[in-house]
Amino acid sequence: MDHSIENLIDNIYNSKTKQYFQEVVQTYYSNCFRSSIVMLYSVVICDLIFKLEDLRDIYNDSTAKKILLEIEVLQKENPRSPDWENKLIEMIQSRTKLLEIPDLESINQLHKHRHLSAHPVLNQTSILYQPNKETVKAHIKNILEGVLTKPPIFSARIFQDLIVDLATNKDRFVTDDELSRFLNAKYFKGLRMETFKDIFKKLWKFVFKLENDEADQNREINFKTLEIIFRKNQPNILEMLRTEETHFNEITPGICTDHFFNLLFRNPKIYPVLSELNKQNIGIEILASQEYKLMSWFVYDSFDDYAINIISAFDDSPRFFISDNKYLNILNLYKEFDKKTEFINLLNLIYFKSNSFDSADYNYRRLESFLSDYSADQLIRLLEIVNSNGQISGRGQAVYSNRMIKEECEKKLPADFDYRKYYHFRT
C-alpha cells in the first residue's frame, strides 16, 4: 500500500471506522484479497451509518433521522436479510447529498466485487471470485478518498450549514485560533479541495460584495473564516484566484473594500495574482484614502521598499487620522520586520498629519512610549512637526507633551541646541 493511502488512512473521519478499517489493512497485507474486499464493503456500510447518526445527532438532520428509522424497521422485519444495505445506499443516493456521483459509483463497483467474493457461482471455473492486488488497492483508495475521509456534510449543503453555524455562534470565538479549531473539527476535516474552493468563492461574495443587514452582521466572522481557509490551502487558493480572476472582481466600496484591504494587508501574496482590473481599483482607493495608502505595503516589491518610500508618498497629502485597528496592524507589521527606526519615522508622519486637536492628542500618546528610542535627527524632525502644525502646537495638552519631548531632546541633542526657531514649541 503506497504512502498516499497511508496518509488517507490517518484522515479517516470517524474513529470507529478507523478501528474497523484495520481489518481491511491486515487482510490486504496478508494477501487475503477476497476477505479484504468483503470487509471493505462492511466498513463502508458502517461508516455511512455513522455519518447518518452524526447528521441526526449533531446537525439535527431530519432526512438522516428518517433514513435511520426506516433501516431499523427493515432490519427488524427481516433480520437475516442483507437487503437493508442496498436500501441504505439507495436512500442516501436519492435523499441526501452525503455522497457525490463518482463516490456512489465506487461503492457500486465495490458492492459487485464483494458479492462475487462472498457468494459462490456454480457455473464458473472459479466458484469464488479472486480479486488481484491492484484491484483491491484501487478499491481501498477510491473508498478512502470518496467516503471514509469525508465529514458527514459536503458540497451543496455544507456552505449553508456553515453560514448558519457561524452566524449563530459568532460571539463564542474570542480568538482566531478558537475559530480555526472549531472549523477544523466540525467542517474542514477530510474536506476535498474542490469543496474548500467552493466555500471560499461563496464567502468572498458574502464578505466583499454583498451589502445588507445579514451580510453586515456576519461580515467579520465570515471574513475570519475566509482567511482561515486561505491560509490552510494557500497554494490552491492562489491558483484559483489567478485562473478564475474575473469571479473575484468588483469589490463593493465602503465596508467591503475595508475588509478587502485588511485581507491584502494580512496576506500580501494575494495581491500579485489579482486581475488587472482589481489592481487598478485598489490603486484608485489608495489615492483616495490616506489610511489605505498607509496599509498598501502589499503593492510594493518588498517591505523595505515600502518603508523607504511610504513617507514621501504623503508629501502632498491632506491631514488625516488613522483608526486604532489600522494603527495596531501597521505597528505589528513593523515589529514583524524588526523595523523600529522606520516605524518612528512613520509615527512622526502620523503626528505631523494630525487633523484636529483631539487627533493630535491621540497621536502623541501613540509616539510617547517610543520617545526613548528616538534618534537626535528624529527628535529634530519632531520639533519641526510641532512647530508647523497648529493642531499640534495650539491644543491644550501641547505644553505637557512638549515638555516630555524636550526632556528627551536634552539627553540626545547638543547642550547649545537652539530651540528659538521653533517658536510654536512652547514648554
Short mmCIF file of C-alpha atoms in Angstrom, two decimals:
data_model
loop_
_atom_site.label_atom_id
_atom_site.label_comp_id
_atom_site.label_asym_id
_atom_site.label_seq_id
_atom_site.Cartn_x
_atom_site.Cartn_y
_atom_site.Cartn_z
CA MET A 1 0.00 0.00 0.00
CA ASP A 2 1.60 3.28 -1.08
CA HIS A 3 2.36 6.33 1.07
CA SER A 4 -0.65 8.31 -0.22
CA ILE A 5 -3.02 5.61 1.01
CA GLU A 6 -1.33 5.51 4.42
CA ASN A 7 -1.93 9.26 4.70
CA LEU A 8 -5.59 8.77 3.76
CA ILE A 9 -5.98 6.15 6.49
CA ASP A 10 -4.77 8.70 9.04
CA ASN A 11 -7.52 11.06 7.83
CA ILE A 12 -10.46 8.68 8.24
CA TYR A 13 -13.13 10.87 9.79
CA ASN A 14 -14.80 8.53 12.27
CA SER A 15 -12.71 6.85 14.97
CA LYS A 16 -14.83 3.68 14.92
CA THR A 17 -14.47 3.47 11.16
CA LYS A 18 -10.70 3.81 11.51
CA GLN A 19 -10.70 0.95 14.02
CA TYR A 20 -12.75 -1.31 11.71
CA PHE A 21 -10.57 -0.39 8.75
CA GLN A 22 -7.57 -2.03 10.42
CA GLU A 23 -9.01 -5.40 9.46
CA VAL A 24 -9.05 -4.31 5.81
CA VAL A 25 -5.37 -3.39 6.13
CA GLN A 26 -4.46 -6.66 7.84
CA THR A 27 -6.16 -8.84 5.22
CA TYR A 28 -4.63 -6.80 2.40
CA TYR A 29 -1.09 -7.20 3.74
CA SER A 30 -1.75 -10.90 4.30
CA ASN A 31 -2.70 -11.24 0.60
CA CYS A 32 -6.24 -12.24 1.62
CA PHE A 33 -7.70 -10.04 -1.09
CA ARG A 34 -11.14 -11.63 -1.13
CA SER A 35 -11.53 -11.04 2.61
CA SER A 36 -10.22 -7.52 2.19
CA ILE A 37 -12.94 -6.73 -0.36
CA VAL A 38 -15.69 -8.19 1.84
CA MET A 39 -14.50 -6.32 4.90
CA LEU A 40 -14.05 -3.07 2.99
CA TYR A 41 -17.69 -3.10 1.94
CA SER A 42 -18.79 -3.78 5.53
CA VAL A 43 -16.70 -0.83 6.68
CA VAL A 44 -18.37 1.40 4.06
CA ILE A 45 -21.85 0.45 5.32
CA CYS A 46 -20.81 1.08 8.93
CA ASP A 47 -19.28 4.43 8.02
CA LEU A 48 -22.42 5.55 6.22
CA ILE A 49 -24.47 4.65 9.29
CA PHE A 50 -22.07 6.63 11.48
CA LYS A 51 -22.36 9.62 9.16
CA LEU A 52 -26.16 9.50 9.23
CA GLU A 53 -26.03 9.31 13.03
CA ASP A 54 -23.77 12.39 13.11
CA LEU A 55 -26.17 14.25 10.84
CA ARG A 56 -29.04 13.29 13.13
CA ASP A 57 -27.32 13.95 16.46
CA ILE A 58 -25.03 16.91 15.68
CA TYR A 59 -26.85 18.71 12.87
CA ASN A 60 -30.45 17.69 13.71
CA ASP A 61 -30.92 16.50 10.13
CA SER A 62 -34.49 15.24 9.66
CA THR A 63 -33.67 13.29 6.47
CA ALA A 64 -30.91 11.34 8.20
CA LYS A 65 -33.26 10.64 11.11
CA LYS A 66 -35.92 9.20 8.77
CA ILE A 67 -33.43 7.02 6.89
CA LEU A 68 -32.09 5.53 10.12
CA LEU A 69 -35.61 4.79 11.36
CA GLU A 70 -36.54 3.10 8.06
CA ILE A 71 -33.36 1.00 8.08
CA GLU A 72 -34.08 -0.07 11.65
CA VAL A 73 -37.57 -1.21 10.60
CA LEU A 74 -36.15 -3.17 7.65
CA GLN A 75 -33.68 -4.95 9.92
CA LYS A 76 -36.37 -5.87 12.43
CA GLU A 77 -38.72 -7.17 9.74
CA ASN A 78 -36.09 -9.45 8.21
CA PRO A 79 -33.03 -9.67 10.49
CA ARG A 80 -31.24 -12.25 8.31
CA SER A 81 -31.58 -10.37 5.05
CA PRO A 82 -28.84 -8.01 3.84
CA ASP A 83 -31.32 -6.16 1.65
CA TRP A 84 -31.27 -3.19 4.01
CA GLU A 85 -27.70 -2.48 2.91
CA ASN A 86 -28.85 -1.94 -0.67
CA LYS A 87 -31.76 0.17 0.55
CA LEU A 88 -29.35 2.27 2.61
CA ILE A 89 -27.29 3.16 -0.47
CA GLU A 90 -30.47 3.90 -2.48
CA MET A 91 -31.86 6.18 0.24
CA ILE A 92 -28.58 8.07 0.59
CA GLN A 93 -28.36 8.46 -3.19
CA SER A 94 -31.94 9.70 -3.65
CA ARG A 95 -32.50 11.75 -0.49
CA THR A 96 -29.17 13.24 0.59
CA LYS A 97 -26.07 14.93 -0.73
CA LEU A 98 -23.87 12.83 1.51
CA LEU A 99 -22.07 11.27 -1.44
CA GLU A 100 -21.16 12.59 -4.87
CA ILE A 101 -21.82 10.63 -8.08
CA PRO A 102 -18.24 9.29 -8.52
CA ASP A 103 -18.25 8.08 -4.91
CA LEU A 104 -21.55 6.26 -5.35
CA GLU A 105 -20.13 4.56 -8.43
CA SER A 106 -17.08 3.45 -6.42
CA ILE A 107 -19.39 1.92 -3.81
CA ASN A 108 -21.44 0.16 -6.51
CA GLN A 109 -18.32 -1.34 -8.08
CA LEU A 110 -17.10 -2.46 -4.67
CA HIS A 111 -20.52 -4.00 -3.97
CA LYS A 112 -20.31 -6.10 -7.16
CA HIS A 113 -16.88 -7.43 -6.25
CA ARG A 114 -17.96 -8.02 -2.65
CA HIS A 115 -20.94 -10.06 -3.89
CA LEU A 116 -18.68 -12.16 -6.14
CA SER A 117 -16.14 -12.60 -3.36
CA ALA A 118 -18.68 -13.68 -0.75
CA HIS A 119 -21.10 -15.84 -2.76
CA PRO A 120 -20.18 -18.97 -4.81
CA VAL A 121 -21.06 -19.01 -8.51
CA LEU A 122 -21.53 -22.64 -9.66
CA ASN A 123 -21.42 -22.13 -13.41
CA GLN A 124 -17.89 -20.63 -13.42
CA THR A 125 -14.47 -22.29 -13.28
CA SER A 126 -13.62 -20.44 -10.07
CA ILE A 127 -16.58 -20.75 -7.75
CA LEU A 128 -15.45 -17.70 -5.74
CA TYR A 129 -14.17 -14.52 -7.34
CA GLN A 130 -10.47 -13.87 -6.65
CA PRO A 131 -9.61 -10.16 -6.93
CA ASN A 132 -5.99 -9.27 -7.61
CA LYS A 133 -3.84 -6.96 -5.54
CA GLU A 134 -4.18 -3.93 -7.82
CA THR A 135 -7.97 -4.22 -7.91
CA VAL A 136 -8.17 -4.31 -4.11
CA LYS A 137 -5.73 -1.42 -3.81
CA ALA A 138 -7.82 0.66 -6.23
CA HIS A 139 -10.98 -0.05 -4.26
CA ILE A 140 -9.28 0.91 -0.99
CA LYS A 141 -8.02 4.20 -2.40
CA ASN A 142 -11.34 5.12 -4.02
CA ILE A 143 -13.30 4.38 -0.85
CA LEU A 144 -10.87 6.24 1.37
CA GLU A 145 -10.92 9.34 -0.84
CA GLY A 146 -14.63 9.33 -1.63
CA VAL A 147 -16.23 8.10 1.59
CA LEU A 148 -14.23 7.35 4.71
CA THR A 149 -12.16 10.54 4.95
CA LYS A 150 -15.14 12.82 4.40
CA PRO A 151 -17.05 14.53 7.21
CA PRO A 152 -20.83 14.00 7.21
CA ILE A 153 -21.63 17.26 5.43
CA PHE A 154 -20.42 18.18 1.95
CA SER A 155 -20.70 20.12 -1.27
CA ALA A 156 -24.07 21.74 -1.88
CA ARG A 157 -25.26 21.78 1.73
CA ILE A 158 -22.05 22.38 3.64
CA PHE A 159 -21.94 26.10 2.85
CA GLN A 160 -25.45 26.76 4.10
CA ASP A 161 -24.81 24.77 7.27
CA LEU A 162 -21.52 26.61 7.78
CA ILE A 163 -23.01 30.09 7.29
CA VAL A 164 -25.85 29.43 9.71
CA ASP A 165 -23.49 27.92 12.27
CA LEU A 166 -21.10 30.88 12.06
CA ALA A 167 -23.93 33.39 12.42
CA THR A 168 -25.33 31.55 15.44
CA ASN A 169 -22.03 31.06 17.25
CA LYS A 170 -20.01 34.10 16.17
CA ASP A 171 -19.79 35.51 19.72
CA ARG A 172 -18.33 32.27 21.10
CA PHE A 173 -14.91 32.67 19.50
CA VAL A 174 -12.66 35.03 21.42
CA THR A 175 -9.60 34.37 19.22
CA ASP A 176 -8.98 33.33 15.62
CA ASP A 177 -7.33 30.16 16.93
CA GLU A 178 -10.55 29.15 18.68
CA LEU A 179 -12.49 29.68 15.45
CA SER A 180 -9.90 27.72 13.48
CA ARG A 181 -10.09 24.76 15.87
CA PHE A 182 -13.87 24.77 15.64
CA LEU A 183 -13.85 24.86 11.83
CA ASN A 184 -11.25 22.10 11.55
CA ALA A 185 -13.07 19.85 13.99
CA LYS A 186 -16.59 20.29 12.63
CA TYR A 187 -16.25 21.18 8.95
CA PHE A 188 -12.79 21.01 7.40
CA LYS A 189 -11.51 17.59 8.42
CA GLY A 190 -11.31 15.45 5.28
CA LEU A 191 -12.85 18.12 3.07
CA ARG A 192 -11.96 17.94 -0.62
CA MET A 193 -10.08 20.80 -2.23
CA GLU A 194 -12.97 21.40 -4.65
CA THR A 195 -15.26 22.00 -1.67
CA PHE A 196 -12.76 24.33 0.02
CA LYS A 197 -12.59 26.36 -3.19
CA ASP A 198 -16.37 26.46 -3.49
CA ILE A 199 -16.76 27.70 0.10
CA PHE A 200 -14.02 30.31 -0.42
CA LYS A 201 -15.71 31.67 -3.56
CA LYS A 202 -19.08 31.96 -1.81
CA LEU A 203 -17.58 33.58 1.28
CA TRP A 204 -15.75 36.05 -0.99
CA LYS A 205 -19.12 37.21 -2.28
CA PHE A 206 -20.58 37.48 1.23
CA VAL A 207 -17.62 39.46 2.58
CA PHE A 208 -16.52 41.66 -0.34
CA LYS A 209 -19.62 42.12 -2.50
CA LEU A 210 -22.87 41.88 -0.52
CA GLU A 211 -24.30 44.79 1.47
CA ASN A 212 -27.40 44.04 3.51
CA ASP A 213 -28.28 43.66 7.18
CA GLU A 214 -27.44 39.96 7.35
CA ALA A 215 -24.14 40.37 5.48
CA ASP A 216 -23.16 43.32 7.70
CA GLN A 217 -23.95 41.46 10.92
CA ASN A 218 -21.87 38.43 9.94
CA ARG A 219 -19.16 40.02 7.80
CA GLU A 220 -16.44 39.81 10.46
CA ILE A 221 -16.90 36.11 11.27
CA ASN A 222 -17.21 35.28 7.56
CA PHE A 223 -14.03 37.27 6.85
CA LYS A 224 -12.12 35.37 9.52
CA THR A 225 -13.36 32.06 8.11
CA LEU A 226 -12.36 33.02 4.57
CA GLU A 227 -8.88 33.94 5.81
CA ILE A 228 -8.55 30.63 7.69
CA ILE A 229 -9.46 28.73 4.51
CA PHE A 230 -6.89 30.72 2.53
CA ARG A 231 -4.09 30.06 4.99
CA LYS A 232 -5.00 26.37 5.23
CA ASN A 233 -4.93 25.92 1.43
CA GLN A 234 -2.75 28.79 0.26
CA PRO A 235 -1.19 27.36 -2.95
CA ASN A 236 -4.53 26.03 -4.26
CA ILE A 237 -6.48 29.18 -3.42
CA LEU A 238 -3.81 31.40 -5.02
CA GLU A 239 -4.00 29.32 -8.18
CA MET A 240 -7.80 29.68 -8.20
CA LEU A 241 -7.52 33.44 -7.73
CA ARG A 242 -5.14 33.54 -10.70
CA THR A 243 -7.11 31.30 -13.07
CA GLU A 244 -10.62 32.48 -12.15
CA GLU A 245 -9.74 36.13 -11.62
CA THR A 246 -12.96 37.60 -13.04
CA HIS A 247 -15.00 35.92 -10.28
CA PHE A 248 -13.09 37.97 -7.71
CA ASN A 249 -13.53 41.38 -9.36
CA GLU A 250 -15.94 44.18 -8.45
CA ILE A 251 -15.31 44.74 -4.74
CA THR A 252 -18.12 46.87 -3.29
CA PRO A 253 -16.97 50.26 -1.94
CA GLY A 254 -17.20 51.03 1.78
CA ILE A 255 -17.08 48.31 4.42
CA CYS A 256 -16.45 45.60 1.80
CA THR A 257 -13.39 47.43 0.49
CA ASP A 258 -12.19 47.98 4.06
CA HIS A 259 -12.21 44.22 4.66
CA PHE A 260 -10.58 43.65 1.27
CA PHE A 261 -7.64 45.87 2.25
CA ASN A 262 -7.40 44.04 5.57
CA LEU A 263 -7.15 40.75 3.68
CA LEU A 264 -4.39 42.04 1.40
CA PHE A 265 -2.53 43.68 4.29
CA ARG A 266 -2.50 40.41 6.25
CA ASN A 267 -1.96 38.17 3.21
CA PRO A 268 0.18 40.10 0.69
CA LYS A 269 0.66 37.07 -1.60
CA ILE A 270 -2.90 37.56 -2.81
CA TYR A 271 -2.22 40.91 -4.49
CA PRO A 272 0.07 39.68 -7.35
CA VAL A 273 -2.49 37.10 -8.55
CA LEU A 274 -5.43 39.51 -8.72
CA SER A 275 -6.75 40.75 -12.05
CA GLU A 276 -5.52 44.00 -13.55
CA LEU A 277 -9.00 45.45 -13.00
CA ASN A 278 -8.79 44.67 -9.30
CA LYS A 279 -5.31 46.18 -9.07
CA GLN A 280 -6.49 49.31 -10.87
CA ASN A 281 -9.37 49.73 -8.41
CA ILE A 282 -7.01 49.16 -5.48
CA GLY A 283 -4.80 51.96 -6.84
CA ILE A 284 -7.80 54.29 -7.01
CA GLU A 285 -8.71 53.51 -3.39
CA ILE A 286 -5.12 54.12 -2.25
CA LEU A 287 -5.13 57.57 -3.90
CA ALA A 288 -8.46 58.42 -2.27
CA SER A 289 -7.73 57.22 1.28
CA GLN A 290 -4.73 58.06 3.47
CA GLU A 291 -5.44 55.02 5.65
CA TYR A 292 -5.40 52.70 2.64
CA LYS A 293 -2.20 54.35 1.46
CA LEU A 294 -0.58 53.52 4.82
CA MET A 295 -1.80 49.92 4.54
CA SER A 296 -0.61 49.46 0.96
CA TRP A 297 2.70 47.72 1.63
CA PHE A 298 1.46 44.75 -0.42
CA VAL A 299 1.73 46.76 -3.67
CA TYR A 300 5.49 47.29 -3.17
CA ASP A 301 8.19 44.85 -4.22
CA SER A 302 9.24 44.33 -0.59
CA PHE A 303 8.58 45.68 2.88
CA ASP A 304 11.92 47.53 2.78
CA ASP A 305 10.81 49.25 -0.43
CA TYR A 306 7.56 50.27 1.29
CA ALA A 307 9.31 51.51 4.44
CA ILE A 308 11.70 53.67 2.40
CA ASN A 309 9.07 55.23 0.13
CA ILE A 310 5.91 55.48 2.21
CA ILE A 311 6.91 58.72 4.00
CA SER A 312 7.49 60.63 0.76
CA ALA A 313 4.21 59.27 -0.61
CA PHE A 314 2.44 61.61 1.84
CA ASP A 315 4.28 64.81 0.89
CA ASP A 316 1.27 66.43 -0.79
CA SER A 317 -1.44 64.52 1.07
CA PRO A 318 -4.00 66.23 3.31
CA ARG A 319 -4.07 65.71 7.06
CA PHE A 320 -5.85 62.62 8.37
CA PHE A 321 -6.35 60.37 11.38
CA ILE A 322 -5.72 56.62 11.32
CA SER A 323 -8.08 54.40 13.31
CA ASP A 324 -6.84 52.23 16.17
CA ASN A 325 -7.23 48.88 14.47
CA LYS A 326 -5.29 50.01 11.40
CA TYR A 327 -2.62 51.66 13.53
CA LEU A 328 -2.13 48.46 15.55
CA ASN A 329 -1.94 46.39 12.37
CA ILE A 330 0.80 48.64 11.00
CA LEU A 331 2.64 48.65 14.34
CA ASN A 332 2.62 44.84 14.38
CA LEU A 333 3.81 44.75 10.77
CA TYR A 334 6.87 46.88 11.57
CA LYS A 335 7.54 44.72 14.64
CA GLU A 336 7.36 41.61 12.48
CA PHE A 337 10.08 43.01 10.21
CA ASP A 338 12.03 44.45 13.19
CA LYS A 339 11.98 48.00 11.82
CA LYS A 340 11.72 50.23 14.89
CA THR A 341 13.69 53.13 13.39
CA GLU A 342 11.48 53.16 10.31
CA PHE A 343 8.37 52.94 12.47
CA ILE A 344 9.42 56.01 14.44
CA ASN A 345 9.69 57.88 11.14
CA LEU A 346 6.14 56.75 10.43
CA LEU A 347 4.99 57.88 13.89
CA ASN A 348 6.38 61.33 13.12
CA LEU A 349 4.46 61.35 9.84
CA ILE A 350 1.19 60.35 11.53
CA TYR A 351 1.72 63.05 14.19
CA PHE A 352 2.55 65.62 11.52
CA LYS A 353 -0.70 64.81 9.66
CA SER A 354 -2.93 65.25 12.74
CA ASN A 355 -6.12 66.93 11.55
CA SER A 356 -7.59 68.13 14.88
CA PHE A 357 -6.64 68.88 18.49
CA ASP A 358 -8.11 65.54 19.56
CA SER A 359 -6.25 63.55 16.88
CA ALA A 360 -3.00 65.33 17.83
CA ASP A 361 -3.52 64.30 21.48
CA TYR A 362 -4.21 60.74 20.37
CA ASN A 363 -1.22 60.60 18.02
CA TYR A 364 1.09 61.98 20.68
CA ARG A 365 0.07 59.20 23.08
CA ARG A 366 0.98 56.71 20.36
CA LEU A 367 4.50 58.09 19.96
CA GLU A 368 5.20 58.90 23.63
CA SER A 369 6.06 55.29 24.50
CA PHE A 370 8.70 55.35 21.73
CA LEU A 371 10.36 58.66 22.71
CA SER A 372 13.27 56.96 24.42
CA ASP A 373 14.06 55.21 21.10
CA TYR A 374 14.13 58.42 19.05
CA SER A 375 17.43 59.39 17.46
CA ALA A 376 18.67 63.00 17.51
CA ASP A 377 17.59 63.52 13.90
CA GLN A 378 14.15 62.10 14.61
CA LEU A 379 13.76 64.42 17.61
CA ILE A 380 14.68 67.42 15.49
CA ARG A 381 12.09 66.34 12.95
CA LEU A 382 9.57 66.09 15.80
CA LEU A 383 10.33 69.69 16.82
CA GLU A 384 9.74 70.78 13.21
CA ILE A 385 6.42 68.93 13.19
CA VAL A 386 5.18 70.59 16.38
CA ASN A 387 6.22 73.98 15.04
CA SER A 388 4.49 73.56 11.67
CA ASN A 389 1.06 72.18 12.60
CA GLY A 390 -1.30 74.44 14.55
CA GLN A 391 -3.50 71.47 15.50
CA ILE A 392 -0.48 70.13 17.44
CA SER A 393 1.01 73.32 18.87
CA GLY A 394 -2.29 75.03 19.67
CA ARG A 395 -4.01 72.28 21.65
CA GLY A 396 -4.44 72.29 25.44
CA GLN A 397 -2.08 69.35 26.00
CA ALA A 398 0.71 70.87 23.92
CA VAL A 399 2.77 72.20 26.85
CA TYR A 400 2.74 68.83 28.63
CA SER A 401 3.71 66.81 25.54
CA ASN A 402 6.35 69.37 24.52
CA ARG A 403 7.99 69.08 27.94
CA MET A 404 8.23 65.31 27.51
CA ILE A 405 9.78 65.81 24.07
CA LYS A 406 12.24 68.43 25.39
CA GLU A 407 13.37 66.10 28.20
CA GLU A 408 14.37 63.57 25.57
CA CYS A 409 15.97 66.25 23.40
CA GLU A 410 18.16 67.38 26.29
CA LYS A 411 19.53 63.86 26.58
CA LYS A 412 20.39 63.50 22.88
CA LEU A 413 20.84 66.95 21.33
CA PRO A 414 23.86 69.23 21.93
CA ALA A 415 23.76 71.33 25.07
CA ASP A 416 23.79 74.54 22.99
CA PHE A 417 20.96 73.38 20.68
CA ASP A 418 18.91 76.46 19.70
CA TYR A 419 15.17 75.92 20.27
CA ARG A 420 14.28 79.54 19.45
CA LYS A 421 13.49 78.95 15.79
CA TYR A 422 10.79 76.51 16.84
CA TYR A 423 8.71 79.38 18.14
CA HIS A 424 5.47 77.32 18.38
CA PHE A 425 7.22 74.71 20.51
CA ARG A 426 6.06 76.03 23.91
CA THR A 427 7.19 74.36 27.13
#
